[in-house]
Amino acid sequence: MAHILLAEDDFDFGSILKQYLEIHEYEVTWAKDGKEALTLFPRHYFDICVFDVMMPKMDGFSLAEKVIEINPEVPFVFLKAKKLKEDRIRGLKLGADDYIVKPFEADILVLRLRNILKRTQRIQPKKEKLHSIGAYDFDTVNHKLLFQGSEQRLTEKETVLIQYLYQHKNTMIKREDLLKDVWGNDDFFSGRSMDVFISRLRKYFKQDSSIAIESVRGVGLTFKVNQ
């Protein structure tokens, strides 16, 4: 049973949505505003978050930014009463897995949540160590990237992504192959998420000039390791 954090200030809509999700065998924790949701998030394990954008005390975008600081891998979906291009772009930049405009059919939300959970829960890192990536030591068991006495803690998704790139180093990896193998889906939202993770990895490996992640727009990327 997947656990959902629902942040929705409209009592009637939130109550109905919670009941509908529970009928479909989801566990739902319902927060009535953004601040309450932020208080609840560190206290429980949530598989996915559903945030209304317009809420008192803290809006959905600000809430998502705070949640990402705590757990950058939790998937989240925005709900919005109006379809504004600026809001949609902001949501995607934050790494949202979906953006749904009210009013909507509840069963559509259920299907989208199911698809998101299916692709975000499909891959686990292998329990082995890769000791040398340029000047770095890569520990896949403890999720660490070590460089000259300093360490970078990694999320599970970052560990899986680095392991995949290393296994295909110095070869062109097609964008759709990387998305399907690591994200389980090559749709637009997965692509945006992947771009965020790749930017993060470039920062992690910047201390060693022999390592580079080179992208060819619309084609794919190469994890170059000269060693």
Tab-separated table of C-alpha atoms in Angstrom:
chain	number	residue	atom	x	y	z
A	1	MET	CA	0.000	0.000	0.000
A	2	ALA	CA	1.651	3.226	-1.177
A	3	HIS	CA	1.587	6.152	1.263
A	4	ILE	CA	0.534	9.527	-0.184
A	5	LEU	CA	1.059	12.955	1.382
A	6	LEU	CA	-1.888	15.058	0.180
A	7	ALA	CA	-1.691	18.822	0.749
A	8	GLU	CA	-5.041	20.446	-0.107
A	9	ASP	CA	-6.709	23.390	1.663
A	10	ASP	CA	-10.184	22.932	0.120
A	11	PHE	CA	-11.914	20.810	2.785
A	12	ASP	CA	-14.664	19.374	0.578
A	13	PHE	CA	-12.345	18.552	-2.333
A	14	GLY	CA	-9.609	17.203	-0.066
A	15	SER	CA	-12.043	14.996	1.844
A	16	ILE	CA	-13.485	13.493	-1.334
A	17	LEU	CA	-10.054	12.973	-2.896
A	18	LYS	CA	-8.714	11.295	0.250
A	19	GLN	CA	-11.663	8.896	0.367
A	20	TYR	CA	-11.342	8.081	-3.332
A	21	LEU	CA	-7.615	7.334	-3.029
A	22	GLU	CA	-8.234	5.147	0.008
A	23	ILE	CA	-10.878	3.197	-1.913
A	24	HIS	CA	-8.100	2.424	-4.407
A	25	GLU	CA	-5.957	1.061	-1.570
A	26	TYR	CA	-3.643	4.025	-1.009
A	27	GLU	CA	-2.752	5.181	2.481
A	28	VAL	CA	-3.356	8.956	2.600
A	29	THR	CA	-2.093	11.539	5.084
A	30	TRP	CA	-3.986	14.774	4.458
A	31	ALA	CA	-2.530	18.181	5.371
A	32	LYS	CA	-4.815	21.232	5.213
A	33	ASP	CA	-2.045	23.693	4.258
A	34	GLY	CA	1.583	23.780	3.177
A	35	LYS	CA	3.086	24.297	6.628
A	36	GLU	CA	1.221	21.341	8.080
A	37	ALA	CA	2.424	19.186	5.175
A	38	LEU	CA	6.028	20.246	5.763
A	39	THR	CA	5.704	19.315	9.439
A	40	LEU	CA	4.311	15.883	8.551
A	41	PHE	CA	6.788	15.019	5.781
A	42	PRO	CA	9.871	14.182	7.931
A	43	ARG	CA	7.769	12.162	10.410
A	44	HIS	CA	6.629	9.484	7.963
A	45	TYR	CA	7.793	7.635	4.869
A	46	PHE	CA	5.846	8.813	1.824
A	47	ASP	CA	5.979	7.112	-1.569
A	48	ILE	CA	4.559	10.135	-3.405
A	49	CYS	CA	3.251	13.652	-2.706
A	50	VAL	CA	0.235	15.442	-4.175
A	51	PHE	CA	0.328	19.214	-3.607
A	52	ASP	CA	-2.263	21.835	-4.442
A	53	VAL	CA	-0.443	24.909	-5.727
A	54	MET	CA	-2.621	27.602	-4.132
A	55	MET	CA	-2.628	27.058	-0.350
A	56	PRO	CA	-2.472	29.360	2.686
A	57	LYS	CA	0.671	29.712	4.849
A	58	MET	CA	2.846	28.002	2.205
A	59	ASP	CA	2.038	27.419	-1.470
A	60	GLY	CA	2.629	24.107	-3.218
A	61	PHE	CA	5.750	25.275	-5.067
A	62	SER	CA	7.449	26.501	-1.873
A	63	LEU	CA	6.428	23.284	-0.131
A	64	ALA	CA	7.962	21.183	-2.916
A	65	GLU	CA	11.245	23.109	-2.655
A	66	LYS	CA	11.422	22.344	1.083
A	67	VAL	CA	10.496	18.692	0.556
A	68	ILE	CA	13.202	18.272	-2.100
A	69	GLU	CA	15.793	19.537	0.407
A	70	ILE	CA	14.747	16.733	2.776
A	71	ASN	CA	14.349	13.980	0.165
A	72	PRO	CA	15.241	14.865	-3.442
A	73	GLU	CA	13.934	11.544	-4.769
A	74	VAL	CA	10.329	11.568	-3.589
A	75	PRO	CA	8.027	11.996	-6.634
A	76	PHE	CA	5.390	14.707	-6.479
A	77	VAL	CA	2.397	15.953	-8.450
A	78	PHE	CA	0.927	19.460	-8.537
A	79	LEU	CA	-2.801	20.262	-8.617
A	80	LYS	CA	-3.821	23.665	-10.008
A	81	ALA	CA	-7.177	25.350	-10.657
A	82	LYS	CA	-5.931	27.279	-13.712
A	83	LYS	CA	-3.619	26.195	-16.504
A	84	LEU	CA	-0.987	28.924	-16.553
A	85	LYS	CA	2.126	28.370	-18.651
A	86	GLU	CA	4.327	30.101	-16.070
A	87	ASP	CA	3.100	27.820	-13.267
A	88	ARG	CA	3.546	24.695	-15.386
A	89	ILE	CA	7.117	25.696	-16.268
A	90	ARG	CA	7.927	26.421	-12.614
A	91	GLY	CA	6.550	23.039	-11.585
A	92	LEU	CA	8.611	21.231	-14.210
A	93	LYS	CA	11.756	23.104	-13.213
A	94	LEU	CA	11.250	21.842	-9.685
A	95	GLY	CA	11.192	18.313	-11.094
A	96	ALA	CA	7.456	17.603	-10.795
A	97	ASP	CA	6.386	14.205	-12.118
A	98	ASP	CA	3.031	15.571	-13.273
A	99	TYR	CA	0.890	18.714	-13.275
A	100	ILE	CA	-2.889	18.242	-13.221
A	101	VAL	CA	-5.404	21.016	-13.820
A	102	LYS	CA	-8.649	21.128	-11.820
A	103	PRO	CA	-11.331	19.995	-12.340
A	104	PHE	CA	-10.218	16.482	-13.234
A	105	GLU	CA	-11.562	12.954	-12.999
A	106	ALA	CA	-10.282	11.272	-9.834
A	107	ASP	CA	-9.601	8.036	-11.695
A	108	ILE	CA	-7.200	9.930	-13.987
A	109	LEU	CA	-5.195	10.994	-10.921
A	110	VAL	CA	-5.149	7.403	-9.656
A	111	LEU	CA	-3.815	6.122	-12.985
A	112	ARG	CA	-1.128	8.788	-13.137
A	113	LEU	CA	-0.021	8.090	-9.568
A	114	ARG	CA	0.138	4.377	-10.352
A	115	ASN	CA	2.311	4.993	-13.428
A	116	ILE	CA	4.660	7.316	-11.536
A	117	LEU	CA	5.089	4.843	-8.681
A	118	LYS	CA	5.695	2.009	-11.133
A	119	ARG	CA	8.624	3.751	-12.792
A	120	THR	CA	10.173	5.281	-9.648
A	121	GLN	CA	10.253	2.040	-7.668
A	122	ARG	CA	11.564	-0.351	-10.318
A	123	ILE	CA	15.376	-0.144	-9.943
A	124	GLN	CA	17.624	-0.955	-6.982
A	125	PRO	CA	21.415	-0.540	-7.012
A	126	LYS	CA	23.586	-3.644	-7.145
A	127	LYS	CA	25.410	-4.472	-3.928
A	128	GLU	CA	28.953	-4.089	-5.167
A	129	LYS	CA	31.703	-1.460	-5.129
A	130	LEU	CA	33.389	0.345	-8.005
A	131	HIS	CA	36.619	1.661	-6.544
A	132	SER	CA	37.972	3.885	-9.268
A	133	ILE	CA	36.291	6.525	-11.395
A	134	GLY	CA	39.126	8.850	-12.267
A	135	ALA	CA	40.346	10.336	-8.976
A	136	TYR	CA	37.142	9.319	-7.183
A	137	ASP	CA	36.209	6.250	-5.167
A	138	PHE	CA	32.599	5.229	-5.761
A	139	ASP	CA	30.887	3.245	-2.999
A	140	THR	CA	27.546	1.861	-4.196
A	141	VAL	CA	26.822	0.045	-0.936
A	142	ASN	CA	27.034	3.111	1.318
A	143	HIS	CA	25.998	5.607	-1.384
A	144	LYS	CA	29.141	7.744	-1.309
A	145	LEU	CA	31.456	9.429	-3.789
A	146	LEU	CA	34.891	9.976	-2.232
A	147	PHE	CA	37.524	12.448	-3.378
A	148	GLN	CA	40.819	13.122	-1.554
A	149	GLY	CA	39.425	12.718	1.937
A	150	SER	CA	36.078	14.419	1.299
A	151	GLU	CA	32.833	12.590	0.643
A	152	GLN	CA	29.630	13.339	-1.216
A	153	ARG	CA	26.581	11.507	0.100
A	154	LEU	CA	24.451	10.118	-2.720
A	155	THR	CA	20.776	9.318	-2.987
A	156	GLU	CA	19.793	5.874	-4.217
A	157	LYS	CA	18.805	7.246	-7.628
A	158	GLU	CA	22.154	9.056	-7.955
A	159	THR	CA	23.956	5.818	-7.088
A	160	VAL	CA	22.016	3.882	-9.718
A	161	LEU	CA	22.613	6.590	-12.338
A	162	ILE	CA	26.376	6.802	-11.714
A	163	GLN	CA	26.641	3.018	-11.812
A	164	TYR	CA	24.772	2.917	-15.128
A	165	LEU	CA	26.920	5.690	-16.648
A	166	TYR	CA	30.122	3.996	-15.482
A	167	GLN	CA	29.060	0.665	-16.962
A	168	HIS	CA	28.577	2.464	-20.316
A	169	LYS	CA	31.510	4.861	-20.021
A	170	ASN	CA	33.118	6.363	-23.122
A	171	THR	CA	30.201	5.349	-25.352
A	172	MET	CA	27.245	7.375	-26.565
A	173	ILE	CA	24.174	6.503	-24.488
A	174	LYS	CA	20.919	7.260	-26.241
A	175	ARG	CA	18.630	9.493	-24.225
A	176	GLU	CA	15.637	7.166	-24.585
A	177	ASP	CA	17.718	4.156	-23.488
A	178	LEU	CA	18.930	5.932	-20.355
A	179	LEU	CA	15.400	7.037	-19.484
A	180	LYS	CA	13.887	3.584	-19.960
A	181	ASP	CA	16.680	1.739	-18.126
A	182	VAL	CA	16.962	4.070	-15.114
A	183	TRP	CA	13.621	5.913	-14.953
A	184	GLY	CA	11.480	3.211	-16.524
A	185	ASN	CA	9.788	5.721	-18.833
A	186	ASP	CA	10.915	8.122	-21.557
A	187	ASP	CA	8.101	10.679	-21.220
A	188	PHE	CA	8.572	14.429	-20.826
A	189	PHE	CA	8.464	14.452	-17.032
A	190	SER	CA	11.074	11.698	-16.720
A	191	GLY	CA	13.262	13.626	-19.148
A	192	ARG	CA	13.079	16.752	-17.012
A	193	SER	CA	13.950	14.737	-13.912
A	194	MET	CA	16.922	13.141	-15.678
A	195	ASP	CA	18.264	16.555	-16.743
A	196	VAL	CA	18.229	17.701	-13.113
A	197	PHE	CA	20.144	14.598	-11.994
A	198	ILE	CA	22.734	14.921	-14.777
A	199	SER	CA	23.394	18.558	-13.798
A	200	ARG	CA	23.892	17.414	-10.211
A	201	LEU	CA	26.398	14.720	-11.247
A	202	ARG	CA	28.414	17.222	-13.273
A	203	LYS	CA	28.923	19.209	-10.055
A	204	TYR	CA	29.924	16.074	-8.128
A	205	PHE	CA	32.633	15.149	-10.651
A	206	LYS	CA	33.959	18.656	-11.368
A	207	GLN	CA	37.119	18.165	-9.255
A	208	ASP	CA	38.610	15.766	-11.820
A	209	SER	CA	39.151	17.230	-15.290
A	210	SER	CA	39.573	13.729	-16.766
A	211	ILE	CA	35.845	13.101	-16.177
A	212	ALA	CA	33.107	14.751	-18.220
A	213	ILE	CA	29.447	14.213	-19.039
A	214	GLU	CA	29.040	15.444	-22.600
A	215	SER	CA	25.549	15.831	-24.075
A	216	VAL	CA	24.401	15.954	-27.678
A	217	ARG	CA	21.042	17.706	-27.775
A	218	GLY	CA	18.207	15.381	-28.719
A	219	VAL	CA	20.528	12.374	-29.079
A	220	GLY	CA	22.117	11.357	-25.799
A	221	LEU	CA	25.233	11.721	-23.682
A	222	THR	CA	28.660	10.234	-23.053
A	223	PHE	CA	30.240	9.654	-19.639
A	224	LYS	CA	33.881	10.256	-20.502
A	225	VAL	CA	36.509	8.839	-18.161
A	226	ASN	CA	40.145	9.136	-19.255
A	227	GLN	CA	42.033	6.726	-17.023
